[in-house]
CSV table of C-alpha atoms and ligand atoms in Angstrom, one decimal:
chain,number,residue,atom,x,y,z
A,23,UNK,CA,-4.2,10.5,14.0
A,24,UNK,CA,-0.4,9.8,14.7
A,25,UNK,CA,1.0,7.4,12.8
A,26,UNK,CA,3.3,5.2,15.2
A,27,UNK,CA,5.8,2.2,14.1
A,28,UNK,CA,4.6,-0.7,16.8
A,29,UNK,CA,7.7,-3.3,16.3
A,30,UNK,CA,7.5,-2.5,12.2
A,31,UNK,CA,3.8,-2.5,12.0
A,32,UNK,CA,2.1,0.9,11.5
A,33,UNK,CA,-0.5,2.1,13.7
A,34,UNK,CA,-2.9,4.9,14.1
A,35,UNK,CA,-2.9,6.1,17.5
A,36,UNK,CA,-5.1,9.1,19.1
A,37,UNK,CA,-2.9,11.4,21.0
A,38,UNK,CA,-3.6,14.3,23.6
A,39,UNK,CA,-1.9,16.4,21.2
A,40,UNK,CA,-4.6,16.4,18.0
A,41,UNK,CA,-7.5,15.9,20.6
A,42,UNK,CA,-6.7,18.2,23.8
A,43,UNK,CA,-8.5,18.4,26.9
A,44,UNK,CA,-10.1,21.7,25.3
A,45,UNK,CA,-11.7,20.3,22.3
A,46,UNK,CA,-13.1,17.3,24.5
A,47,UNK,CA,-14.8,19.8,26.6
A,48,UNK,CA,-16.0,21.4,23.5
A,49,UNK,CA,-17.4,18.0,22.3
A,50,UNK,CA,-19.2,17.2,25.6
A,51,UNK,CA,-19.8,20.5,26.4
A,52,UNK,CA,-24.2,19.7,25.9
A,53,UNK,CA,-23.6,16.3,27.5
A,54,UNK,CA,-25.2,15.0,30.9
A,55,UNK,CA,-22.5,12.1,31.6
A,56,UNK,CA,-24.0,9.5,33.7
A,57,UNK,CA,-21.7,6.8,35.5
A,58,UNK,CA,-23.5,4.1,36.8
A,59,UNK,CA,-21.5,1.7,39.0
A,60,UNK,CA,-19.1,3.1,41.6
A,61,UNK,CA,-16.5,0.2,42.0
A,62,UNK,CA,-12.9,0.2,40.5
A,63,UNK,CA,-13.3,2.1,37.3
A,64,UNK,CA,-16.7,4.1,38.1
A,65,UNK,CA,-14.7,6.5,41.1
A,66,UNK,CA,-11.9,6.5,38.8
A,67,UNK,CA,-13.3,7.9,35.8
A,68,UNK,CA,-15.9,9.5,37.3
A,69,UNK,CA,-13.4,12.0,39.0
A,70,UNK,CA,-10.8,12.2,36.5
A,71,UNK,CA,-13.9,13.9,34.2
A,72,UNK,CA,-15.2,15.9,37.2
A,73,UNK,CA,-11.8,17.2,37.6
A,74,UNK,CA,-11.6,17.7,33.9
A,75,UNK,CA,-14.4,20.1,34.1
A,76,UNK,CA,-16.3,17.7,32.1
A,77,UNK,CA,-20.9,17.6,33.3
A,78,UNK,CA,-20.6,14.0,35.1
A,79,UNK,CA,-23.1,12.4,37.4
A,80,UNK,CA,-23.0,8.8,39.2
A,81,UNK,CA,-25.9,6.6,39.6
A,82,UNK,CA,-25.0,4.1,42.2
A,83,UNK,CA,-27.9,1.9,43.8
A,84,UNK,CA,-28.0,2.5,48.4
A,85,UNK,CA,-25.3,0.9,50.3
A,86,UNK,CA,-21.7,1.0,51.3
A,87,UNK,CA,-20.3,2.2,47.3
A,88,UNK,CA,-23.3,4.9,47.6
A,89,UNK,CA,-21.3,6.3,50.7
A,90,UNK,CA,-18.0,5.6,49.1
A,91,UNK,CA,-19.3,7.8,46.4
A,92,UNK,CA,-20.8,10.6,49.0
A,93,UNK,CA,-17.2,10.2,51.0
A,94,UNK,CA,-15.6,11.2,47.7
A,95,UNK,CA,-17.3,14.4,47.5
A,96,UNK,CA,-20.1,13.4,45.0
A,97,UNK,CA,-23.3,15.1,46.9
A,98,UNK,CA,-26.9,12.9,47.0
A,99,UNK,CA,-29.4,14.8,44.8
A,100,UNK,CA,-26.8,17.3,42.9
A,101,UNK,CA,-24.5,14.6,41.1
A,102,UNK,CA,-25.2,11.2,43.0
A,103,UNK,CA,-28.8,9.9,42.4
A,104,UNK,CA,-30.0,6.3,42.4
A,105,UNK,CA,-29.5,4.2,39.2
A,106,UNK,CA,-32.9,5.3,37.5
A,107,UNK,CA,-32.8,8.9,38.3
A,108,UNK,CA,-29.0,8.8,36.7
A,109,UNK,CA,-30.3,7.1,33.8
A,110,UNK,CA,-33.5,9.4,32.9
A,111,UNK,CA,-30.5,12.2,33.3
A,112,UNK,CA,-27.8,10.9,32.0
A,113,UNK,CA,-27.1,11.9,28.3
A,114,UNK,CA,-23.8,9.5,27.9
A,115,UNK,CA,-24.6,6.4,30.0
A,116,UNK,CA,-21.5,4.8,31.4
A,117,UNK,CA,-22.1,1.6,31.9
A,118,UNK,CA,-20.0,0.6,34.8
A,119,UNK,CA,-21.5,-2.1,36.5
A,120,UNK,CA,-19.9,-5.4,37.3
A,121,UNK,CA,-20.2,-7.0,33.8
A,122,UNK,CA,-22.3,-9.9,35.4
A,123,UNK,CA,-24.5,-7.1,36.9
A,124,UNK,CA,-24.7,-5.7,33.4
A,125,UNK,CA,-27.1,-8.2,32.3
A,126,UNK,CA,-29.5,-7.8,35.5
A,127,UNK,CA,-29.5,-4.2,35.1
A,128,UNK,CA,-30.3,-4.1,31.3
A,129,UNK,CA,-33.7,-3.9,31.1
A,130,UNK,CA,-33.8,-1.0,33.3
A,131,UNK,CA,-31.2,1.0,31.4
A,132,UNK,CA,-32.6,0.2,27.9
A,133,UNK,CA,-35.7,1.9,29.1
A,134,UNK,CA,-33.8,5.2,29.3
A,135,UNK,CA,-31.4,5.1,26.4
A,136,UNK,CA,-33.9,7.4,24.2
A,137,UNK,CA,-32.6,8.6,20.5
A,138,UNK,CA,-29.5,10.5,20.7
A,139,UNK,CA,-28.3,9.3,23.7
A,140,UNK,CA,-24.6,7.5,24.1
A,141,UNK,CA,-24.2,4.2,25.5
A,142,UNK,CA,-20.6,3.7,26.5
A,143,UNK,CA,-18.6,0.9,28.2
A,144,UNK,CA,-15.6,0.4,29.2
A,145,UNK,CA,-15.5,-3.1,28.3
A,146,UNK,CA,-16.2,-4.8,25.0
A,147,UNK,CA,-18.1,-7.9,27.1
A,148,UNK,CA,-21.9,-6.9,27.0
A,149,UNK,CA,-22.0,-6.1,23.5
A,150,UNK,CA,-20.0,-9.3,22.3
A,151,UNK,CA,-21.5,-12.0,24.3
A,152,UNK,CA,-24.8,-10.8,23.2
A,153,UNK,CA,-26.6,-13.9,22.9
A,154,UNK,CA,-25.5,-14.6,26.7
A,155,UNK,CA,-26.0,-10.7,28.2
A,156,UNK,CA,-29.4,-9.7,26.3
A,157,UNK,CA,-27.6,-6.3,25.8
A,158,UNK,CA,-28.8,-5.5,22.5
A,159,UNK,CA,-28.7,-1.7,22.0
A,160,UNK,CA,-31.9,0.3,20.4
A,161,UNK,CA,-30.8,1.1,16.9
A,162,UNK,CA,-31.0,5.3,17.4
A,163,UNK,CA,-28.3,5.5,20.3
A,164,UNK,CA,-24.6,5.7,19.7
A,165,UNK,CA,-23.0,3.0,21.5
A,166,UNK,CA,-18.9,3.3,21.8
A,167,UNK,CA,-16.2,2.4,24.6
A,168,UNK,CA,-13.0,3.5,25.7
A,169,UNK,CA,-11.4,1.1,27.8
A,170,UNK,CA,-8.5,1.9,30.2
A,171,UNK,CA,-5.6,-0.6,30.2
A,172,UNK,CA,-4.8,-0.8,33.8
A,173,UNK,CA,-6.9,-0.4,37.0
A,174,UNK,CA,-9.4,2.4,38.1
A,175,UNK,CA,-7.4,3.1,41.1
A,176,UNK,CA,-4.3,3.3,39.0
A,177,UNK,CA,-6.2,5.4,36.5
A,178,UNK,CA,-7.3,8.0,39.5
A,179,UNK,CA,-3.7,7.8,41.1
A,180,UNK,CA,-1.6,8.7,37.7
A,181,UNK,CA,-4.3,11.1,37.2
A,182,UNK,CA,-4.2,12.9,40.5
A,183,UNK,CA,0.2,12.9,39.7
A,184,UNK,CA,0.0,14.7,36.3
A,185,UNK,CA,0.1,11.2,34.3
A,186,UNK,CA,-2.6,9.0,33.1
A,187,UNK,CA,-3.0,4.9,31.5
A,188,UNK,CA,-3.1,4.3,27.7
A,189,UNK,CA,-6.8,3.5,26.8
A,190,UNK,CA,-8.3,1.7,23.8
A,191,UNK,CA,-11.3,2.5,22.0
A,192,UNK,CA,-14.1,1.5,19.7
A,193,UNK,CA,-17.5,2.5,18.2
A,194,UNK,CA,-19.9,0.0,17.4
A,195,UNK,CA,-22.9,1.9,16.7
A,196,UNK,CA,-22.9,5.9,15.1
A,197,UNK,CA,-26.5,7.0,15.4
A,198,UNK,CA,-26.1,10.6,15.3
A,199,UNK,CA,-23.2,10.6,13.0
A,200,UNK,CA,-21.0,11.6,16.2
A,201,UNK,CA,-20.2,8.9,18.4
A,202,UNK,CA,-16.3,9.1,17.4
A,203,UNK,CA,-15.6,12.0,18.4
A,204,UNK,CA,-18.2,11.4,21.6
A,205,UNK,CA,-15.6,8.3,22.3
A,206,UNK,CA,-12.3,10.1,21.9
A,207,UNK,CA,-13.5,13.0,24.2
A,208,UNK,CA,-15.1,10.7,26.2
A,209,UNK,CA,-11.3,8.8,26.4
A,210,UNK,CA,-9.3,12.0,27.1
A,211,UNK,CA,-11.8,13.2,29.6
A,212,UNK,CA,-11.4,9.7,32.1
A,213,UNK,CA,-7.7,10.4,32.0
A,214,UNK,CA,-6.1,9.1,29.2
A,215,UNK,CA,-2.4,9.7,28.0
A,216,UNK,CA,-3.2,8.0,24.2
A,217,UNK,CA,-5.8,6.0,22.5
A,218,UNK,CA,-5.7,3.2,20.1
A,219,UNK,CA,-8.6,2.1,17.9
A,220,UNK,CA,-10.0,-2.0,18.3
A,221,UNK,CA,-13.1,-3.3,17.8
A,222,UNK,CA,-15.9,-5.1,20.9
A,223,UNK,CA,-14.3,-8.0,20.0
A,224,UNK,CA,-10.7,-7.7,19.9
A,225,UNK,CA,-11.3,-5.3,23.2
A,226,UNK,CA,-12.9,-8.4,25.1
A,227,UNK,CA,-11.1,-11.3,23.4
A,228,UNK,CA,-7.1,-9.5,24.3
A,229,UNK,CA,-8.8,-8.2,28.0
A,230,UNK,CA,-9.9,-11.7,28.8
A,231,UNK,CA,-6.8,-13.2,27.4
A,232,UNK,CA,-4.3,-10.4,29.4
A,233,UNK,CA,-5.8,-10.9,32.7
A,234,UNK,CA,-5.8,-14.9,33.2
A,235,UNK,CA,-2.3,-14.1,31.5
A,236,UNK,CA,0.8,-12.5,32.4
A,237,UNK,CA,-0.9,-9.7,34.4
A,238,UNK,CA,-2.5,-11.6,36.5
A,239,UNK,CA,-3.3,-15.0,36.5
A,240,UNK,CA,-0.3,-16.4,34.6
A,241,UNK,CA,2.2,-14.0,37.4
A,242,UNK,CA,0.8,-15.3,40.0
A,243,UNK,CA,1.1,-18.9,38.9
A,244,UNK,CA,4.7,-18.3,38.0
A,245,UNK,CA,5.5,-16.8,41.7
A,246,UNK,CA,4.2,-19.3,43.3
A,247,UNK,CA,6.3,-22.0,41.3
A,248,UNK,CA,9.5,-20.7,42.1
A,249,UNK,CA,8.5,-20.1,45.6
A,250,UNK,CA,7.9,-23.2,46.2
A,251,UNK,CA,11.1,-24.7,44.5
A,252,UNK,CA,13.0,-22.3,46.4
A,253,UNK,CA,11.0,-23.5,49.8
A,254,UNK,CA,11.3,-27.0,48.9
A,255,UNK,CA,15.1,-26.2,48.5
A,256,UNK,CA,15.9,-25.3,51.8
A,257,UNK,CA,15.7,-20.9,51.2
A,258,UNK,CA,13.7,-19.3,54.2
A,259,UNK,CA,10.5,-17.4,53.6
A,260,UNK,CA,12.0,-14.0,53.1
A,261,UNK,CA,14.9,-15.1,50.6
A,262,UNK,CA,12.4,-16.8,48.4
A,263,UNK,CA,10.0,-13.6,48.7
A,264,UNK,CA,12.5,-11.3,48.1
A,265,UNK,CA,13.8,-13.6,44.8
A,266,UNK,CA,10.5,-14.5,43.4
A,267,UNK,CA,8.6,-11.0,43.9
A,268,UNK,CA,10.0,-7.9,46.5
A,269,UNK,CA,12.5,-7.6,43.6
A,270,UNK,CA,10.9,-8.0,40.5
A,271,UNK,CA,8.4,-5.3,41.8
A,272,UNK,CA,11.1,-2.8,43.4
A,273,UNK,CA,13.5,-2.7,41.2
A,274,UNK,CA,13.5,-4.8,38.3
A,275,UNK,CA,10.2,-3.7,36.9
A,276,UNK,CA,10.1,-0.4,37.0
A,277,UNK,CA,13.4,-1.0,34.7
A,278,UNK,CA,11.3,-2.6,32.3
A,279,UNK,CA,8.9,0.1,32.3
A,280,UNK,CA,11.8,2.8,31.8
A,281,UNK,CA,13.0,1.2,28.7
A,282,UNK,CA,12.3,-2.5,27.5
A,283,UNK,CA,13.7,-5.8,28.8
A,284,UNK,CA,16.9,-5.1,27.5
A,285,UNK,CA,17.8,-2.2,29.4
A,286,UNK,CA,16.7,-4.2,32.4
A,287,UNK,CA,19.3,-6.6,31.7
A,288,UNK,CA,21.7,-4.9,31.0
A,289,UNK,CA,21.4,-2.8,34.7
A,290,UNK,CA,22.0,-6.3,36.3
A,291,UNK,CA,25.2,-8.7,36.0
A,292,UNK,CA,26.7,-10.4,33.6
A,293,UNK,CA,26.2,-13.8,35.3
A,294,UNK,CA,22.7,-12.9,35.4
A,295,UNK,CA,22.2,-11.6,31.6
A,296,UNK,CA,23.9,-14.9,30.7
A,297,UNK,CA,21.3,-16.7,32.6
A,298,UNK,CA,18.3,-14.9,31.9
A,299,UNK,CA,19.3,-14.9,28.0
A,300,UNK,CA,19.8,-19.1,28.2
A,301,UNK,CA,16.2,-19.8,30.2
A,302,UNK,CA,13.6,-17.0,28.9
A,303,UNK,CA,13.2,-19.4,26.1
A,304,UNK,CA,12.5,-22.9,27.7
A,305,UNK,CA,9.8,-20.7,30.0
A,306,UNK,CA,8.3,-19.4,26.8
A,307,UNK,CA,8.1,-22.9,25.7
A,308,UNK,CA,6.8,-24.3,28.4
A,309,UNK,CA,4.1,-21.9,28.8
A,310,UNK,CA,3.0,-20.8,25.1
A,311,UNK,CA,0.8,-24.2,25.3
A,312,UNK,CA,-1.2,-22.8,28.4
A,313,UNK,CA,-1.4,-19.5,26.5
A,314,UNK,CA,-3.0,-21.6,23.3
A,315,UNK,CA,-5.3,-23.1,25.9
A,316,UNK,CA,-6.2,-19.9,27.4
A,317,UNK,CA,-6.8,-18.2,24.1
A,318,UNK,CA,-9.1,-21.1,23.0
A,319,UNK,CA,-11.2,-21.3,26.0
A,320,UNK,CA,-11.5,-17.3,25.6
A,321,UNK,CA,-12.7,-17.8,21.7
A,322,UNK,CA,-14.9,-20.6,22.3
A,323,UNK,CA,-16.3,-18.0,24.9
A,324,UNK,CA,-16.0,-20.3,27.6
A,325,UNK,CA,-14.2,-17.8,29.5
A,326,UNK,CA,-17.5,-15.2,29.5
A,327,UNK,CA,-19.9,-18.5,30.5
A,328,UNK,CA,-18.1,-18.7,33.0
A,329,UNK,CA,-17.2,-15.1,34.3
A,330,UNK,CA,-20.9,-14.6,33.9
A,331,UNK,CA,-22.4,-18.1,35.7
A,332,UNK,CA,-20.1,-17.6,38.6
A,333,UNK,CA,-20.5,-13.8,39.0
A,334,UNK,CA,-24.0,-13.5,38.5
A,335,UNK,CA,-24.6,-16.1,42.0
A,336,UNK,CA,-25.9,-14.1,45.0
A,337,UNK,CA,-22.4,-15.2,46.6
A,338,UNK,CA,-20.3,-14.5,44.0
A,339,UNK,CA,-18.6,-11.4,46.1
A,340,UNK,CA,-18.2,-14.0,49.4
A,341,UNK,CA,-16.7,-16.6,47.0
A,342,UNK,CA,-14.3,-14.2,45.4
A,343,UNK,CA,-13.5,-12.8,49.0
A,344,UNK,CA,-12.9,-16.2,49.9
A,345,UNK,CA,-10.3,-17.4,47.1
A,346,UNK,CA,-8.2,-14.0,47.6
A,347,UNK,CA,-7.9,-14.9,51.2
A,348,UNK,CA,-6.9,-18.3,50.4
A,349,UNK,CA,-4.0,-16.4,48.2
A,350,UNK,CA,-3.4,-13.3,50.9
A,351,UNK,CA,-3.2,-15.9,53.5
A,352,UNK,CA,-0.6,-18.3,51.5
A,353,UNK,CA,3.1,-18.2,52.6
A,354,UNK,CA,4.3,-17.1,50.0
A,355,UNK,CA,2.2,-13.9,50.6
A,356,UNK,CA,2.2,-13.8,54.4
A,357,UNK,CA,5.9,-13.6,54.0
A,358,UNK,CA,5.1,-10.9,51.8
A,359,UNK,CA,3.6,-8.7,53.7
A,360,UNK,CA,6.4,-9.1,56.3
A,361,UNK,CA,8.9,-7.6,53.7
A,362,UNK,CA,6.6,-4.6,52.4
A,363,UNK,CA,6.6,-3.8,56.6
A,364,UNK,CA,10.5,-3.4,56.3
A,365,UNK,CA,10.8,-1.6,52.8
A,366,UNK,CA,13.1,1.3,54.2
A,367,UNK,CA,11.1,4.1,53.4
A,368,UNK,CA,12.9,7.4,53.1
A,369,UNK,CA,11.4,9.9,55.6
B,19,NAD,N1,-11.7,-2.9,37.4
B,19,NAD,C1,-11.0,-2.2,36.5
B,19,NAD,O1,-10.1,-1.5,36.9
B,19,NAD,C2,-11.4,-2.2,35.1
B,19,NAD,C3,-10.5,-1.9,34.1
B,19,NAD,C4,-10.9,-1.8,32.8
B,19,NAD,C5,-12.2,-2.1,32.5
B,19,NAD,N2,-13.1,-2.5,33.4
B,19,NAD,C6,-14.5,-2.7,33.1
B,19,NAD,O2,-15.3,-1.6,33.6
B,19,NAD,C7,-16.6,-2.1,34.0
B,19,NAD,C8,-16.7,-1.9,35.5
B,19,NAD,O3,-15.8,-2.7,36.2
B,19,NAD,P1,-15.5,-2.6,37.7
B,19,NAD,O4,-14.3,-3.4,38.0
B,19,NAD,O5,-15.5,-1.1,38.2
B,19,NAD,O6,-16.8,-3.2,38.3
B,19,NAD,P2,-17.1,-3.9,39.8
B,19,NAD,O7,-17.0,-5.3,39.7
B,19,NAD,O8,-16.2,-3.2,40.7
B,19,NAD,O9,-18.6,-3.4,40.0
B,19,NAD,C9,-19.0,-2.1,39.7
B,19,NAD,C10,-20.2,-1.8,40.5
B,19,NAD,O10,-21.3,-2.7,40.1
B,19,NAD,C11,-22.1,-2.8,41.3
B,19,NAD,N3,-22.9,-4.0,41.2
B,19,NAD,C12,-22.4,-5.3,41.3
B,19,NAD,N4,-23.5,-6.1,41.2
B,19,NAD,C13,-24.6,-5.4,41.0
B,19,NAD,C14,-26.0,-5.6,40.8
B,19,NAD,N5,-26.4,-6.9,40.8
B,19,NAD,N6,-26.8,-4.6,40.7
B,19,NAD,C15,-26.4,-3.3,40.8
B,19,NAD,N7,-25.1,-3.0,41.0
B,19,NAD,C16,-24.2,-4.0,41.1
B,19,NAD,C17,-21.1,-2.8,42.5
B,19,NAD,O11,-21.8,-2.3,43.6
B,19,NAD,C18,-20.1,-1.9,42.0
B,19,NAD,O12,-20.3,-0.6,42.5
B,19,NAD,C19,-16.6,-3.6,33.6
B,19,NAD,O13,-17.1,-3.6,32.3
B,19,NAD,C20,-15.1,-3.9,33.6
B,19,NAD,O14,-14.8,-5.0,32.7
B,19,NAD,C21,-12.7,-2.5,34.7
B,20,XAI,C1,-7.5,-4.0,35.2
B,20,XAI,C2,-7.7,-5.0,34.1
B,20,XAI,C3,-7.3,-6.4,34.5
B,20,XAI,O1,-7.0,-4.6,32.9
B,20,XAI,C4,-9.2,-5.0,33.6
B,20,XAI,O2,-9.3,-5.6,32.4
B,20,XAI,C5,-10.2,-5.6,34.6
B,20,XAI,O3,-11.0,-6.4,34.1
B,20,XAI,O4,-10.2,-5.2,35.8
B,21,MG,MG1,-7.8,-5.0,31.2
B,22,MG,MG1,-10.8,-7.0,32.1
């Protein structure tokens, strides 16, 4: 493990360097790696460990996904198989259902998770909320997750360029004495740059916290504020985009991304370092109190009761369709797609 300073705090951290590709093909060399679920992070993972050479299956019930899988090369009968035939195969079971569809599916999986076997998520949701999701895990499997911080699409794309997304990881049950090293090579092998160790809960409890948060719901919430203010103030459409988002994602961001805040600062003017140094504060100020609330409603576990009585309706998908129309159809996002058609694209 390398020993990294986080901000003055000491952490272990997993790196490709003490755990190569090599040695996690050695490690899963036996293994039968089943990935059950072909949405965001099942194709993702699922071909990052193909293409690392690693023995990987997907079980995937009929439908549009199953031909999403077949489109992306996985053939019906040699490595794509219906749920059940993946799971009496499957060695590692990768639980990558919809977290709601976790809990409908359990009873089928538990059937096949005989001694020995793996179970491993990506998420530490099933096993935490427990009392709400049944999954309870037979005592003689290992059960372990590595969890990718960033999207399955994003994970296949930096994959497919060389790169690859942090991801953390956590056993919560060592049966066979190896689960740890079965998670770590099981980490490397979806496509991850480096590792850091959590726990189920702090996995779920930061996840839940992150998305309604600044990477998603808390960003969006913030871009619509100031595109309104700027709309209410008289700025057209594409000069309140361009402020509020076209920007930020262009240009300012990947600054951030290069080398901190700071650095991003300091690539812009003066009059804007001033500004930005006065009002980051009164934002944080203004927004730590929804953060508090968010946190709460997360560690009460309202958050899950929710996720999982909304998403587990026969509508939820039509709902959720619905409400990111709603937002794709806003003006704010309209005019958005306006100014991604006239992004000058070198050819
Ligand atoms: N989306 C991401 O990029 C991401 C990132 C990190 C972790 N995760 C975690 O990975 C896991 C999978 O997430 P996802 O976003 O890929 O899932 P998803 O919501 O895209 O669903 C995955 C699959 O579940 C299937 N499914 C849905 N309901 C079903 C049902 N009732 N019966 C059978 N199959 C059903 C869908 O067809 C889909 O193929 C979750 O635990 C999630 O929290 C996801
Ligand atoms: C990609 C995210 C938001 O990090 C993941 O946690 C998810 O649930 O999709
Ligand atoms: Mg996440
Ligand atoms: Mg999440």
């Amino acid at each position: 493990m390398a020993k990294i300073n986080f901000g003055g705090v000491v952490e272990d951290v997993v790196t490709r360097e003490e755990f190569p590709l090599e040695k996690a093909r050695q490690v899963l060399a036996d293994q039968t790696i089943a990935v059950i679920g072909y949405g965001v992070q099942g194709p993702g993972q699922a071909l990052n460990m193909k293409d690392n050479g690693l023995n990987v299956i997907v079980g995937q019930r009929k439908g549009k996904t199953f031909d999403k899988a077949v489109a992306d090369g996985w053939v019906p009968g040699v490595n794509l198989f219906e749920i059940e035939e993946a799971l009496q195969k499957g060695t590692i079971i990768c639980y990558l259902l919809s977290d709601a569809a976790q809990i409908e599916m359990w009873p089928t999986v538990k059937k096949y998770l005989t001694a020995g076997k793996s179970l491993y998520f990506s998420h530490g949701f099933g096993i935490t909320y427990k009392e709400k999701t049944g999954i309870i895990p037979p005592a003689d499997v290992d059960v372990f997750l590595a969890a990718p911080k960033g999207s399955g699409t994003s994970l296949r794309r930096l994959f497919v360029e060389g790169k690859g997304l942090n991801s953390s990881f956590a056993i919560y049950q060592d049966a066979t004495g190896k689960a740890r090293e079965k998670c770590i090579a099981m980490a490397i092998g979806v496509g991850s740059g480096y590792l850091f160790e959590t726990d189920f809960y702090k996995e779920v409890t930061s996840d839940l916290t992150g998305e309604r948060g600044t990477l998603m719901g808390a960003i969006q919430g913030i871009f619509a504020a100031q595109y309104e203010v700027l709309r209410e103030n008289g700025h057209s459409p594409s000069e309140a985009f361009n402020e509020t988002v076209e920007e930020l994602t262009q240009s300012l961001m990947p600054l951030v991304a290069e080398n901190g805040m700071d650095w991003m600062y300091a690539n812009c003017s003066t009059t804007a370092q001033r500004g930005a140094l006065d009002w980051w504060r009164p934002f944080k100020e203004a927004t730590k109190p929804v953060f508090e609330k968010l946190y709460h409603s997360v560690k009460t576990q309202a958050e899950a009761a929710r996720s999982i009585d909304l998403n587990s309706q026969p509508d939820y998908r039509v709902k959720l369709e619905a409400e990111l129309t709603e937002l794709r159809e806003s003006e704010m996002w309209r005019a958005g797609a306006a100014v991604r058609s006239l992004r000058p694209e070198r050819t």
